[in-house]
CSV table of C-alpha atoms in Angstrom, one decimal:
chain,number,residue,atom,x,y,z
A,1092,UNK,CA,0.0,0.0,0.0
A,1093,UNK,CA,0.9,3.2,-1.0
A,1094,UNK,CA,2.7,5.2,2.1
A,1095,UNK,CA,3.3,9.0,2.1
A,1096,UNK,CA,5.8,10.7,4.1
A,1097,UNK,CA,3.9,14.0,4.4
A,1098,UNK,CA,2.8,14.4,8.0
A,1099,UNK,CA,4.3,17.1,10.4
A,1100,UNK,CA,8.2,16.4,10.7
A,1101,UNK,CA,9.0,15.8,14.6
A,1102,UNK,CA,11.3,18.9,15.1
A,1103,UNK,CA,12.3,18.2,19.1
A,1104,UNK,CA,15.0,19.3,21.3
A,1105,UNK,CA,17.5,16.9,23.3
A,1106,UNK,CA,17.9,16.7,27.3
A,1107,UNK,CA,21.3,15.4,27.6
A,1108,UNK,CA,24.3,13.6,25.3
A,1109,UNK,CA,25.2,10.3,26.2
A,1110,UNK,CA,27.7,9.2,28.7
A,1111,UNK,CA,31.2,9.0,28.0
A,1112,UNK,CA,30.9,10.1,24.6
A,1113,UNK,CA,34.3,10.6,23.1
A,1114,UNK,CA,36.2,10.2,25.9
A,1115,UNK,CA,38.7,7.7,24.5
A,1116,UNK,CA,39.5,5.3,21.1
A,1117,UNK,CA,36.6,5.6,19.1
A,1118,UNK,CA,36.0,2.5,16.3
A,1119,UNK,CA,37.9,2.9,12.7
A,1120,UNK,CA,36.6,1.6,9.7
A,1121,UNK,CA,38.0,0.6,5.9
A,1122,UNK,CA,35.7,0.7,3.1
A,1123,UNK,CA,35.1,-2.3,0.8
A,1124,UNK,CA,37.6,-4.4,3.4
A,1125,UNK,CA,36.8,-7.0,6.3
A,1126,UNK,CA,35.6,-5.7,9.0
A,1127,UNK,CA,38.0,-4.9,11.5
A,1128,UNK,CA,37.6,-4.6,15.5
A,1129,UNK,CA,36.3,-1.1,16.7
A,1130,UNK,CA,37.9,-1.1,19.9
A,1131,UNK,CA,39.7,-3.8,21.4
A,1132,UNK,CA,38.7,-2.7,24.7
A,1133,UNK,CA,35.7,-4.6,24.3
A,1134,UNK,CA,37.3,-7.4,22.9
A,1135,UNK,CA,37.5,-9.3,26.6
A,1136,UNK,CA,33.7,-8.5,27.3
A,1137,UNK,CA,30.7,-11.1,27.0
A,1138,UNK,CA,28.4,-9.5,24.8
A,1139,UNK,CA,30.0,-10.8,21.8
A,1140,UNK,CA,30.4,-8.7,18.3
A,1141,UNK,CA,28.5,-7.7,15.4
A,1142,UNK,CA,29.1,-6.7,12.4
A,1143,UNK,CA,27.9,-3.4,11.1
A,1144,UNK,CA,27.8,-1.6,7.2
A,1145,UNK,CA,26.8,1.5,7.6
A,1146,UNK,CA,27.0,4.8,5.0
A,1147,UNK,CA,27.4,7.5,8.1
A,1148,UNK,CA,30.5,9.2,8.9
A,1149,UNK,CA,32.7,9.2,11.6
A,1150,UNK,CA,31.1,11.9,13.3
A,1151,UNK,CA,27.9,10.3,13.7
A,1152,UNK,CA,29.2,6.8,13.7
A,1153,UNK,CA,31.7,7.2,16.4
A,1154,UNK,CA,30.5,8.4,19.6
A,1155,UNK,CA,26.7,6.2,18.9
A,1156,UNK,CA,29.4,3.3,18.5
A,1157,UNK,CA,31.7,3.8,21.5
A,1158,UNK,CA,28.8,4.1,23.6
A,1159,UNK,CA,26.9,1.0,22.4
A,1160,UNK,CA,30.2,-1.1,23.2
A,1161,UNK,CA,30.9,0.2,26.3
A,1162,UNK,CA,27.3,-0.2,27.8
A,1163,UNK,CA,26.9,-4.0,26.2
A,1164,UNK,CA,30.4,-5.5,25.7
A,1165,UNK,CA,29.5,-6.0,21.9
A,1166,UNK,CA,32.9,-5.2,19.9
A,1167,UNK,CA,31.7,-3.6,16.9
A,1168,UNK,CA,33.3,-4.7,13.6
A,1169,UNK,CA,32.2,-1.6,11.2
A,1170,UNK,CA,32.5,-1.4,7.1
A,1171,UNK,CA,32.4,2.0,5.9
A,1172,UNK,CA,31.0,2.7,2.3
A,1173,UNK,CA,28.5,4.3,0.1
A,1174,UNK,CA,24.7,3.0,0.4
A,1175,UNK,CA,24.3,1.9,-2.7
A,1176,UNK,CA,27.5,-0.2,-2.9
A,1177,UNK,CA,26.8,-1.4,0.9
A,1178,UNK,CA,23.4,-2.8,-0.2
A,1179,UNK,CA,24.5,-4.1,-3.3
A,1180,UNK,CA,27.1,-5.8,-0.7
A,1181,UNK,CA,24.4,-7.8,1.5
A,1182,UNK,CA,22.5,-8.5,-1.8
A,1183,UNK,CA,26.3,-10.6,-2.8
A,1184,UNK,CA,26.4,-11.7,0.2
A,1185,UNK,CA,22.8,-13.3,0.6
A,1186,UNK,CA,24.2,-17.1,0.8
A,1187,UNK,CA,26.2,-16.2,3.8
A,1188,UNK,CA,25.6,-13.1,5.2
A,1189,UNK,CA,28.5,-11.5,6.8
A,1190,UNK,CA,27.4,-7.9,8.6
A,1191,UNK,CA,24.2,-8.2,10.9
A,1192,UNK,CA,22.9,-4.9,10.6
A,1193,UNK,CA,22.7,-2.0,7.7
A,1194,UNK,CA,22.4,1.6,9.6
A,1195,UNK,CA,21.8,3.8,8.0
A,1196,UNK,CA,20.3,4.7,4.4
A,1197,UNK,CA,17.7,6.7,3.7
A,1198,UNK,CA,14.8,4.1,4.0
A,1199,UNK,CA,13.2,3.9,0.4
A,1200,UNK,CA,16.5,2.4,-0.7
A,1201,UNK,CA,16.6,-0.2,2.1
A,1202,UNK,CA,12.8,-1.0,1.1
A,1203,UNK,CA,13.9,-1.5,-2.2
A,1204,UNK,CA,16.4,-4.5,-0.5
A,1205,UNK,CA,14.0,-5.5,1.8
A,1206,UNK,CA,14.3,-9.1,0.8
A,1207,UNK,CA,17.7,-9.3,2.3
A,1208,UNK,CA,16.6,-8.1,5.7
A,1209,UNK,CA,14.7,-9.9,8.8
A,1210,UNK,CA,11.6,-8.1,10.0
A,1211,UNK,CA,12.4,-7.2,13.8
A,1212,UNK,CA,9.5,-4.8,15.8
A,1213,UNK,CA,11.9,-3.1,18.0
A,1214,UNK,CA,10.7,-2.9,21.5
A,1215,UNK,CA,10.6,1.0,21.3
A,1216,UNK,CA,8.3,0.7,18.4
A,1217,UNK,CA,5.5,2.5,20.7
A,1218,UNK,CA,7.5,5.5,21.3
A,1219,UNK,CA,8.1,5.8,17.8
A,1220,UNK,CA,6.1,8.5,15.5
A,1221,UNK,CA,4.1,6.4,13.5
A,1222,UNK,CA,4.4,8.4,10.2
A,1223,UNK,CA,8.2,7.0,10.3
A,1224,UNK,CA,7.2,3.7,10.6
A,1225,UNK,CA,7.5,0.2,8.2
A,1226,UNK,CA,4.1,-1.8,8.3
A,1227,UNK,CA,6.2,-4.9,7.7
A,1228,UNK,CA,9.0,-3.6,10.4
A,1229,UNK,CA,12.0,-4.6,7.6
A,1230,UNK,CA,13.6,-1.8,8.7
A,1231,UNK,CA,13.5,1.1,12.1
A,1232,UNK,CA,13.1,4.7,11.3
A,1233,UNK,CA,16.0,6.3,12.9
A,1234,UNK,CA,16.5,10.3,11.7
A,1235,UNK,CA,13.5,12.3,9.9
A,1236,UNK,CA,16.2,14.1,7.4
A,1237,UNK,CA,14.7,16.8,5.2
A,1238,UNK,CA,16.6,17.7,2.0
A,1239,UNK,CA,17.7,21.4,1.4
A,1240,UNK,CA,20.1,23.4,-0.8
A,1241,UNK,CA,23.4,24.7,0.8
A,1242,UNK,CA,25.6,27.3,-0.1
A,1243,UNK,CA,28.7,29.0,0.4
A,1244,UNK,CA,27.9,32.7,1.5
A,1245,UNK,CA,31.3,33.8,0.2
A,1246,UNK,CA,30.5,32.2,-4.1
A,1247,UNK,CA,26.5,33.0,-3.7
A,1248,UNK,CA,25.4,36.7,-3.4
A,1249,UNK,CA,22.9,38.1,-0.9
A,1250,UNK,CA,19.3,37.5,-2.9
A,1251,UNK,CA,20.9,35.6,-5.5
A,1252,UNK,CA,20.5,32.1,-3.0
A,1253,UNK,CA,18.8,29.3,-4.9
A,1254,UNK,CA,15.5,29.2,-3.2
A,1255,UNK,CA,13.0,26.6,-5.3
A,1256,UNK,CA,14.2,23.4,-7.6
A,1257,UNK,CA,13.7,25.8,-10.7
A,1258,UNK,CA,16.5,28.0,-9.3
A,1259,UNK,CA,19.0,25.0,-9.8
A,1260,UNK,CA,17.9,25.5,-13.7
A,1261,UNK,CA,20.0,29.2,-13.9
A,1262,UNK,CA,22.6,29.1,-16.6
A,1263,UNK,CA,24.5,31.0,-13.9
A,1264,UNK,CA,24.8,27.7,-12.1
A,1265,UNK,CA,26.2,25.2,-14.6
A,1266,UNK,CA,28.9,22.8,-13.2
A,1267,UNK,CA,28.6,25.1,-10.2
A,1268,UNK,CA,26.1,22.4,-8.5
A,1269,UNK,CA,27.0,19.9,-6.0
A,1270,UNK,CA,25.1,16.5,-6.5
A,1271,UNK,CA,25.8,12.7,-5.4
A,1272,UNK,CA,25.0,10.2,-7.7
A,1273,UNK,CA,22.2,8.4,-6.4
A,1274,UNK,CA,23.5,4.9,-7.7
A,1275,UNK,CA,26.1,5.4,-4.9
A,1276,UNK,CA,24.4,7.7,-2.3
A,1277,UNK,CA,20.7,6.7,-0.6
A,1278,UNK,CA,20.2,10.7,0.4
A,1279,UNK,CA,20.9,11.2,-3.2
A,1280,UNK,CA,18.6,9.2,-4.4
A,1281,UNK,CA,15.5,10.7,-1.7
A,1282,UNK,CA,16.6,13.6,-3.7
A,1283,UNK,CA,16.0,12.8,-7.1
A,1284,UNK,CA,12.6,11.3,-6.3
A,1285,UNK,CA,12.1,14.3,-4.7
A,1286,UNK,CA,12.6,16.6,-8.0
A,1287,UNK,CA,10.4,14.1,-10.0
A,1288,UNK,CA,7.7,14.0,-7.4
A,1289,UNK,CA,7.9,18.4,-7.6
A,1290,UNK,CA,7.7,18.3,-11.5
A,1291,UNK,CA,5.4,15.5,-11.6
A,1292,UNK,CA,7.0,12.2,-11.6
A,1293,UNK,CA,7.1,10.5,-14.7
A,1294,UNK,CA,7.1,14.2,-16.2
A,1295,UNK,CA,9.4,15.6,-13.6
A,1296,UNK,CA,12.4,13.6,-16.0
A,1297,UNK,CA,12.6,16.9,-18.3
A,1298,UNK,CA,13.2,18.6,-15.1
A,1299,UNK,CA,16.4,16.0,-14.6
A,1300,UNK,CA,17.6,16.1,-17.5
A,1301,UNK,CA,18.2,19.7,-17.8
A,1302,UNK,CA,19.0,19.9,-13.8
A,1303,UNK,CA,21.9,17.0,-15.3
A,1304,UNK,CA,22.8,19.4,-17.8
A,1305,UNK,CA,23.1,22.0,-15.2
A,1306,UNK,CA,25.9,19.9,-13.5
A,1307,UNK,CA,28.0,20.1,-16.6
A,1308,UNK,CA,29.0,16.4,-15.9
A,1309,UNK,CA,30.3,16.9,-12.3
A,1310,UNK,CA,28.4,14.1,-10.5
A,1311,UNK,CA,30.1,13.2,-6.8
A,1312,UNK,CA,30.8,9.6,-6.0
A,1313,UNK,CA,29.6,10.5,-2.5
A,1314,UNK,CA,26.7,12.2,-0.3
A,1315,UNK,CA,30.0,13.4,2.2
A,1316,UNK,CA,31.7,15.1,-1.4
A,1317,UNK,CA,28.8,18.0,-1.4
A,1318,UNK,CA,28.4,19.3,2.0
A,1319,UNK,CA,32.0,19.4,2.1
A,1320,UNK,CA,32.4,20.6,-1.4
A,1321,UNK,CA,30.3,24.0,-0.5
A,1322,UNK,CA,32.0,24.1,2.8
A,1323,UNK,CA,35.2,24.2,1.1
A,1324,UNK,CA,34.4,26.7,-1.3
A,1325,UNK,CA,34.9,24.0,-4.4
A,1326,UNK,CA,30.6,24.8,-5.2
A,1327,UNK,CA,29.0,27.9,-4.9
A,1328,UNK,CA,25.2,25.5,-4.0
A,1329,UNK,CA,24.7,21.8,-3.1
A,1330,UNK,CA,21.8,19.6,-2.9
A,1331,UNK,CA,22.3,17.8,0.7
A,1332,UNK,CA,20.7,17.0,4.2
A,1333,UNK,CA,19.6,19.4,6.7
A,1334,UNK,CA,21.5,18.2,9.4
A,1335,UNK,CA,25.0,17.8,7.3
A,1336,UNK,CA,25.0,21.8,6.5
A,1337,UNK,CA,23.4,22.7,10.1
A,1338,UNK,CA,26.3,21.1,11.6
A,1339,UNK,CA,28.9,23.8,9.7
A,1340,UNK,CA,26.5,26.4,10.1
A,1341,UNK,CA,26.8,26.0,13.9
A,1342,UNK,CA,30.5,25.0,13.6
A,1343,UNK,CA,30.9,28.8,11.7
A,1344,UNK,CA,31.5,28.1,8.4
A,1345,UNK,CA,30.2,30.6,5.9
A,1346,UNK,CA,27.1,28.4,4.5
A,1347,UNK,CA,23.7,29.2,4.8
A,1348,UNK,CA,20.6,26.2,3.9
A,1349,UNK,CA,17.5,26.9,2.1
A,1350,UNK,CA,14.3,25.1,2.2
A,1351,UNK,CA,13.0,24.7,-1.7
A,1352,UNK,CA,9.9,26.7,-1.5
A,1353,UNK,CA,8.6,24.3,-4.1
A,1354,UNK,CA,8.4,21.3,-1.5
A,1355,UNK,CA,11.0,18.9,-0.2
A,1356,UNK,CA,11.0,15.4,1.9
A,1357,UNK,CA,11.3,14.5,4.9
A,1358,UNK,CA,12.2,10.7,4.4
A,1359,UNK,CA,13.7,9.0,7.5
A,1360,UNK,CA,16.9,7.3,7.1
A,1361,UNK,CA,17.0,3.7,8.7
A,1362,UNK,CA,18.5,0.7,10.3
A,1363,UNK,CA,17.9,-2.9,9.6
A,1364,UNK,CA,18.9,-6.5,10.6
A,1365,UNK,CA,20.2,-8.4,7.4
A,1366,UNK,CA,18.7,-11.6,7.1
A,1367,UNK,CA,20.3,-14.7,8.3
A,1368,UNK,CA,22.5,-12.7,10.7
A,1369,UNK,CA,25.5,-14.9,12.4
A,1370,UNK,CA,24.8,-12.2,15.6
A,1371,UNK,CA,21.0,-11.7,15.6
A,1372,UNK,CA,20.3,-11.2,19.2
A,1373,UNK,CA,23.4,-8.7,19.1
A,1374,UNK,CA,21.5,-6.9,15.7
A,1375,UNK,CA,18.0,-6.5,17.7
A,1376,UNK,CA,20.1,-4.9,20.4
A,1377,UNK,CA,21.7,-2.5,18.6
A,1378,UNK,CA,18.0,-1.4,16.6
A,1379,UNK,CA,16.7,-0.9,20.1
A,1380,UNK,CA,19.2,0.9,21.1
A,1381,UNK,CA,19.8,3.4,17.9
A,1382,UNK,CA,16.0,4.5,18.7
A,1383,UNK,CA,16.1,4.6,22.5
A,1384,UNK,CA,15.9,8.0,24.1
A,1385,UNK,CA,19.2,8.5,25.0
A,1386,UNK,CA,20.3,8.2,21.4
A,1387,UNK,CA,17.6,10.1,19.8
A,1388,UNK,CA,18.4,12.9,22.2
A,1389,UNK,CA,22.4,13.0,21.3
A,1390,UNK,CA,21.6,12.6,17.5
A,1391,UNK,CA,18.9,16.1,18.2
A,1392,UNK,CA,22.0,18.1,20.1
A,1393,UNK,CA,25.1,16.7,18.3
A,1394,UNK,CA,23.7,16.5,15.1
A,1395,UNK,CA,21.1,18.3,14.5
A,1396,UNK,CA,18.8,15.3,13.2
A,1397,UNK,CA,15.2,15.5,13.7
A,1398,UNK,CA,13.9,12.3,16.1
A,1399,UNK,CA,11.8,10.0,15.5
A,1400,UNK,CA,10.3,10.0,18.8
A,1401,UNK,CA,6.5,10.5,20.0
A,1402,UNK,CA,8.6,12.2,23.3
A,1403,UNK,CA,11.2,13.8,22.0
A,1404,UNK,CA,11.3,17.4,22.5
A,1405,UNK,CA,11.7,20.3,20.5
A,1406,UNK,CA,14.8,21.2,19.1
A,1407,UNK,CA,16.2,25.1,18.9
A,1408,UNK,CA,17.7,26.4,15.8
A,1409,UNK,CA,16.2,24.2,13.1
A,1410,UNK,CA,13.3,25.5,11.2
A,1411,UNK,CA,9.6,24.8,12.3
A,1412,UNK,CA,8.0,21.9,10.7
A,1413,UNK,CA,5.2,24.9,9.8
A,1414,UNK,CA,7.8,26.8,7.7
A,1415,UNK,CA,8.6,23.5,5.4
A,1416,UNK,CA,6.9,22.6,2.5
A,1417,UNK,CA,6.7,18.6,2.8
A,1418,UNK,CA,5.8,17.2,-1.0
A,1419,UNK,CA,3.8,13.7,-1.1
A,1420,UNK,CA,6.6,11.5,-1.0
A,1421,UNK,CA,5.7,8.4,-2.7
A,1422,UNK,CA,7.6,5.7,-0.7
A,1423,UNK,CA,6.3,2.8,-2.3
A,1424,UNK,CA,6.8,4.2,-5.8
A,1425,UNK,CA,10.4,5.3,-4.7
A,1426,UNK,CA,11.4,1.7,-3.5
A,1427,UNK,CA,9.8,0.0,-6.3
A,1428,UNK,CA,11.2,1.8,-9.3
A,1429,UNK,CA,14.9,2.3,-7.3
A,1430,UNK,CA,16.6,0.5,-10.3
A,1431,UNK,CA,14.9,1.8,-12.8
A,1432,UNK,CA,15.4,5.6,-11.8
A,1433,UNK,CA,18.9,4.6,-11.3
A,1434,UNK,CA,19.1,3.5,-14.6
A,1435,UNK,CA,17.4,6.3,-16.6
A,1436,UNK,CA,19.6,8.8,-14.4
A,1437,UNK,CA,22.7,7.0,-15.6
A,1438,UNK,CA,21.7,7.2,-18.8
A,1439,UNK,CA,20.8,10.7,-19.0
A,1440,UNK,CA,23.9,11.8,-17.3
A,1441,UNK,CA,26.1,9.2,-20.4
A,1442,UNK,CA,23.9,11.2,-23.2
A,1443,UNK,CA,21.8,7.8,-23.9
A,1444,UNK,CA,18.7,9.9,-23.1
């Protein structure tokens, strides 16, 4: 059935950061290699291990991580990478699965996988906003993350900002625009649905291709490549996640965010335990404990990510849910069709279209 992510986004505020955060070796990670211990101060512990994929960076991964091993004993094994080549990763590994838990891509694009994951109904599911939830429980909600353009304060002149997805379209703009490709990136990908749900789905591709053309063949490998490509003054305007430019707006970099007056998503990214996982009890624990309060507070104050909490409160210095345009996300439609919108990108960006 047909789901849409359009109800009020759950802005809220945090109380408190977790214990012990940061206080000594956090986990390291290589991508596309075996996954390697997080901390060997856990090692000795009882809780056993698990092994994680996960698309986040360091920032978020690191402090949720250290925190999680030192309350359970679980050593943490992490693999770094993109989402789309971490999922393509547990579909290769099907036979024998070798992580126990994805965390996190945005949740359309672990929908579309959902084959390869167990259903687990987390035992916070009752504290959880219901608009964020998965009827089948494949995978948790774990950040509300609302889609915005950033840009560099010092390349974009007062009143000249890119306020609406048209905007993008300015001949002033081309191969100035910061985009992932969303064959690699999940955020990405919440994006380009986003553009085709705004210009009318199966229409909204004439928008694409000249929003492609726009780009003058600069498409990033990476979701992490824009933010920091504005930040760095390499783009004058990126397409990216609200709480990726918050966190160098507070941190004083010369970026400001805009919310596309035409409509944007709110699409929650997600967690999920891969089916036929070596350390499922270990998997469950860690899903219960991404969504438990104390987490959903930290990820409010440290990150600026909006909870996905019925008690969470509300958070100061994000925008109102009031002042957002939310578009009808078609979730369904966005899971379904993940291959082939990947596909007819690809070939628009390659000149086959």
């Amino acid at each position: 059935m047909r789901k849409m992510f359009t109800s009020v986004l759950a802005s809220l505020l945090l109380v408190g950061t977790l214990a012990g955060c940061g206080t000594s070796e956090t986990p390291k990670s290589k991508e596309g290699a075996a996954p390697q211990p997080a901390s060997p101060s856990t090692a000795s512990k009882a809780g056993g291990k698990l092994n994680l994929y996960s698309p986040n960076g360091a920032e978020v991964n690191n402090p949720i991580l250290k925190e999680f091993q030192d309350r359970t004993g679980i050593e943490v094994q992490l693999i770094s990478g993109g989402t789309g080549d971490l999922l393509k990763r547990v579909q290769a590994e099907a036979a024998n699965p070798l992580g126990d838990v994805f965390w996190a891509g945005g949740a359309d694009s672990l929908e579309a996988y959902n084959k390869y994951f167990e259903p687990y109904k987390t035992k916070e599911f009752d504290n959880l906003a219901p608009q964020y939830l998965n009827k089948s429980n494949v995978w948790t909600p774990f950040a509300a993350l609302p889609m915005i353009f950033m840009y560099n304060k010092e390349l974009v002149k007062v009143g000249e900002e890119p306020k609406s997805w048209n905007d993008l379209l300015d001949p002033k703009w081309k191969g100035k625009i910061a985009y992932a490709d969303p064959a690699k990136s999940g955020s990405s990908y919440t994006q380009l649905v986003t553009m085709l749900t705004v210009n009318g789905k199966d229409n909204g591709w004439d928008y694409v291709k000249k929003f492609v053309k726009n780009l003058d063949g600069k498409v990033l490998s990476g979701s992490a490549l824009v933010y920091k490509g504005v930040a760095d003054k390499e783009f004058p305007i990126g397409v990216t996640l609200e709480d990726a430019a918050l966190r160098y707006v507070e941190g004083g970099a010369q970026v400001g965010i805009m919310y596309p007056t035409d409509g944007t998503s709110a699409v929650p990214d997600a967690a999920a335990v891969i089916k036929g996982a070596k350390n499922m009890e270990q998997a469950k624990q860690f899903i219960d404990f991404l969504v438990g309060k104390d987490v959903q507070s930290l990820i409010q104050k440290e990150f600026k990510r909006r909870s996905v909490r019925k008690d969470a409160e509300v958070v100061k210095g994000i925008a109102e849910a009031k002042d957002i345009k939310l578009v009808d996300y078609d979730f369904d439609w966005a899971a379904t069709k993940k291959d082939d919108n990947i596909k007819r990108f690809g070939k628009i960006v390659t000149g086959q279209e």
